[in-house]
Short mmCIF file of C-alpha atoms in Angstrom, two decimals:
data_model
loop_
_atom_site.label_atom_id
_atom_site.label_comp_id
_atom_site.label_asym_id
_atom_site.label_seq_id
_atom_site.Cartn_x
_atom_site.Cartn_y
_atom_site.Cartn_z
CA UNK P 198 -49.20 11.53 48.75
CA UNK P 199 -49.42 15.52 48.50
CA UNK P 200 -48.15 17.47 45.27
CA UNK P 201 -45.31 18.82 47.18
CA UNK P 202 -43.82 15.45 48.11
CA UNK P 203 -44.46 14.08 43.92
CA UNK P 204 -42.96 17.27 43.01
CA UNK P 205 -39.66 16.81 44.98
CA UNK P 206 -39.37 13.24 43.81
CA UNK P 207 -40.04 13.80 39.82
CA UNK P 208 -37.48 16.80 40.82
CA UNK P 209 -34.67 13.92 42.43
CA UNK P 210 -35.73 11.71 39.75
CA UNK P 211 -34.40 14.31 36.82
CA UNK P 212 -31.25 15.12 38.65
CA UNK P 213 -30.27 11.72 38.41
CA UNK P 214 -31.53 10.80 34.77
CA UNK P 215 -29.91 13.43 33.35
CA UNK P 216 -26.45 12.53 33.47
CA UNK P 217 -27.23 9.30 33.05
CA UNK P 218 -28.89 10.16 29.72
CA UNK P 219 -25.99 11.89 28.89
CA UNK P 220 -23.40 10.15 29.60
CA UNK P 221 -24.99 7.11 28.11
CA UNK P 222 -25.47 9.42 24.93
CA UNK P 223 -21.46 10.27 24.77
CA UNK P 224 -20.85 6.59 25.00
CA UNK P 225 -22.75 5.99 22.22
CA UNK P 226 -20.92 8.67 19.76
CA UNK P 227 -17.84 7.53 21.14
CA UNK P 228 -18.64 3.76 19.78
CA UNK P 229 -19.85 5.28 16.53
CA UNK P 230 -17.09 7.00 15.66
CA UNK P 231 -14.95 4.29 16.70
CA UNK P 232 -16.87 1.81 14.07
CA UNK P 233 -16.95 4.22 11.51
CA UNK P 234 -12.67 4.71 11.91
CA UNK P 235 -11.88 0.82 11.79
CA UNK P 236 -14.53 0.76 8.88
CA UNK P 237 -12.56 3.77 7.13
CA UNK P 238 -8.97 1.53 8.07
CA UNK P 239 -9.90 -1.88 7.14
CA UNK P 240 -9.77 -1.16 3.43
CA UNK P 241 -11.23 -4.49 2.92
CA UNK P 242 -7.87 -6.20 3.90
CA UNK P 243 -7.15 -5.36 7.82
CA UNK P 244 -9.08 -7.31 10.40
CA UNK P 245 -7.74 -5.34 13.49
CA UNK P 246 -8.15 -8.52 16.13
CA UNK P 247 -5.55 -7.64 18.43
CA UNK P 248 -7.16 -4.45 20.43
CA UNK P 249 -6.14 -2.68 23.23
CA UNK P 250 -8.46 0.51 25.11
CA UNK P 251 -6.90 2.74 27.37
CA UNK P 252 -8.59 5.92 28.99
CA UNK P 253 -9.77 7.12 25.14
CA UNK P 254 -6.87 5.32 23.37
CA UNK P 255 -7.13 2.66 21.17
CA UNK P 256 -4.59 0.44 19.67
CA UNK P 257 -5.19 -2.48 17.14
CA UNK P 258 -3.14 -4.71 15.12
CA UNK P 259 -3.77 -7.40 12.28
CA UNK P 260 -1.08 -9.53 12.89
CA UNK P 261 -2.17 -11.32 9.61
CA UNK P 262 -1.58 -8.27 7.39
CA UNK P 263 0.35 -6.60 9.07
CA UNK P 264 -1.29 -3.38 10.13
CA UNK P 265 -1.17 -1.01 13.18
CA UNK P 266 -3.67 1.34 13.82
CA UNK P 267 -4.12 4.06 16.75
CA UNK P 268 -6.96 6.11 17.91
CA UNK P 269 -7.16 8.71 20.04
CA UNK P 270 -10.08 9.86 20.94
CA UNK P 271 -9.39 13.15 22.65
CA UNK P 272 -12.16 15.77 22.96
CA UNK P 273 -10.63 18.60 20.95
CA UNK P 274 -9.63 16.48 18.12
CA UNK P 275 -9.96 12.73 17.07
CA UNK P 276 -6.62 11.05 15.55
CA UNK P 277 -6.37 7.89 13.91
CA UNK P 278 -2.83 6.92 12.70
CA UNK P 279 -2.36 3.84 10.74
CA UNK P 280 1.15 2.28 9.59
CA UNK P 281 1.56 -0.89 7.76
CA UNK P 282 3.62 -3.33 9.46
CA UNK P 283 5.15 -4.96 6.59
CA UNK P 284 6.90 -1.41 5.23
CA UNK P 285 8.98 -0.84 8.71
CA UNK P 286 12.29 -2.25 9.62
CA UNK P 287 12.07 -1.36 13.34
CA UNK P 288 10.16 0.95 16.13
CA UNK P 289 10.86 2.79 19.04
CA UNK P 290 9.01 4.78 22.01
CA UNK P 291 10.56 7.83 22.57
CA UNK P 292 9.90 10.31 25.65
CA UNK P 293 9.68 13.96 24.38
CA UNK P 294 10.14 16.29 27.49
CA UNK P 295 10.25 20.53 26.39
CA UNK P 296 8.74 22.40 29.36
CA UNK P 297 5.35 21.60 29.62
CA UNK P 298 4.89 19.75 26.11
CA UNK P 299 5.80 16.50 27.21
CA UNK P 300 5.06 13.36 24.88
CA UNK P 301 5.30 9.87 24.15
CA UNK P 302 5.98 8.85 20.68
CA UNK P 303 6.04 5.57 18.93
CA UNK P 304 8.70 5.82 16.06
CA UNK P 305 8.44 3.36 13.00
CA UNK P 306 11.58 3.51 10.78
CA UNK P 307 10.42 2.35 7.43
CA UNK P 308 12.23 0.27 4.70
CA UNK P 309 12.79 3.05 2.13
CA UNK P 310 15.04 4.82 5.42
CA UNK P 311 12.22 7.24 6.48
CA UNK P 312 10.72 7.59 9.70
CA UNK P 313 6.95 8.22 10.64
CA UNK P 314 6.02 8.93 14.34
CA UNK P 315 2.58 8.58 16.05
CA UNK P 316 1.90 10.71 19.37
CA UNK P 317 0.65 8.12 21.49
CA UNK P 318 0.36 10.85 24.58
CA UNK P 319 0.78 14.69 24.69
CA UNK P 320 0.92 15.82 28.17
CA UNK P 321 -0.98 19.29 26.82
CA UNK P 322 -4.19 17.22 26.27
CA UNK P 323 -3.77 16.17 29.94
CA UNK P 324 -5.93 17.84 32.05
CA UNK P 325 -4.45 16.13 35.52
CA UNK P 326 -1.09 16.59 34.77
CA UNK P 327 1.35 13.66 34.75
CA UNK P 328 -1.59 11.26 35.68
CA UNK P 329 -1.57 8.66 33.14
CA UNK P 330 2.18 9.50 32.19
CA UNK P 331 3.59 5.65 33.49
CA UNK P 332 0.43 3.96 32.21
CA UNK P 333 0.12 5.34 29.33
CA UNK P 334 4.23 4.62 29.18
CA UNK P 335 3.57 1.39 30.17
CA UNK P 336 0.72 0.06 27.52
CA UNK P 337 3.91 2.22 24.90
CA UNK P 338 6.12 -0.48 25.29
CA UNK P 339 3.56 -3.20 25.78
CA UNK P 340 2.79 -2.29 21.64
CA UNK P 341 6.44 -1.83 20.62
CA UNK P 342 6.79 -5.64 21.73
CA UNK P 343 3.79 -6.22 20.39
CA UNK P 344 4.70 -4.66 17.00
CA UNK P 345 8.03 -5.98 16.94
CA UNK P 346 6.73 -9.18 17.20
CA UNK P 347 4.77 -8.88 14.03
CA UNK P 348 7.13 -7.54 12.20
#
């Protein structure tokens, strides 16, 4: 074997480590931060069992003590919304179009008369457009059953 032909394949070999190594890295913050949110939520009393992922999205319920949590996990900012169950009468999705800001919302109406909303999908944070608009629509009113359920 010459030094041109070792070259060429330590060359290869980097190309394809390299995102590998990355992307294996990224995975690996992305599971960190997720541990150290349910940690930060769990308060010692919420054992989210119930979990759904979705394309960066997470959604988790303790149907015990009645707690909801979402995470979005979006590369310009991280949100984590939690609402306890056990303070809302009802919930809603709502569909939010104005132009190009188009969202998804899930509504709680609480027992003291207030409402609370959690973006579960902002159409600006959407790089492909409407891509994961009926999925992400979908998975909406999979929770709000879900939720209502528990409540």
């Amino acid at each position: 074997m010459d030094t041109a032909s070792l070259i060429i394949g330590l060359v290869l070999t980097l190309v394809c480590a390299v995102p590998l190594f990355y992307i294996a890295n990224n995975q690996a913050k992305n599971k960190k931060k997720v541990k150290e949110i349910f940690n930060h939520f769990r308060q010692g009393k919420y054992d989210f069992s119930t979990r759904e992922t979705h394309y960066k999205k997470i959604y988790a319920l303790d149907k015990e003590n009645k707690g909801f949590l979402f995470i979005d996990l979006n590369k310009e900012n991280d949100r984590a919304s939690f609402v306890d169950v056990s303070e809302i009468n009802s919930c809603r999705i709502e569909e939010i179009s104005s132009g190009n800001d188009d969202k998804i919302l899930f509504t709680f109406k609480l027992k003291n008369g207030n409402t609370t909303s959690i973006v579960l999908y902002d159409l600006e944070n959407d790089k492909l457009g409407k891509a994961y608009w009926q999925e992400n629509e979908q998975i909406a009113k999979k929770w709000q059953l879900i939720v209502e359920n528990t409540i």
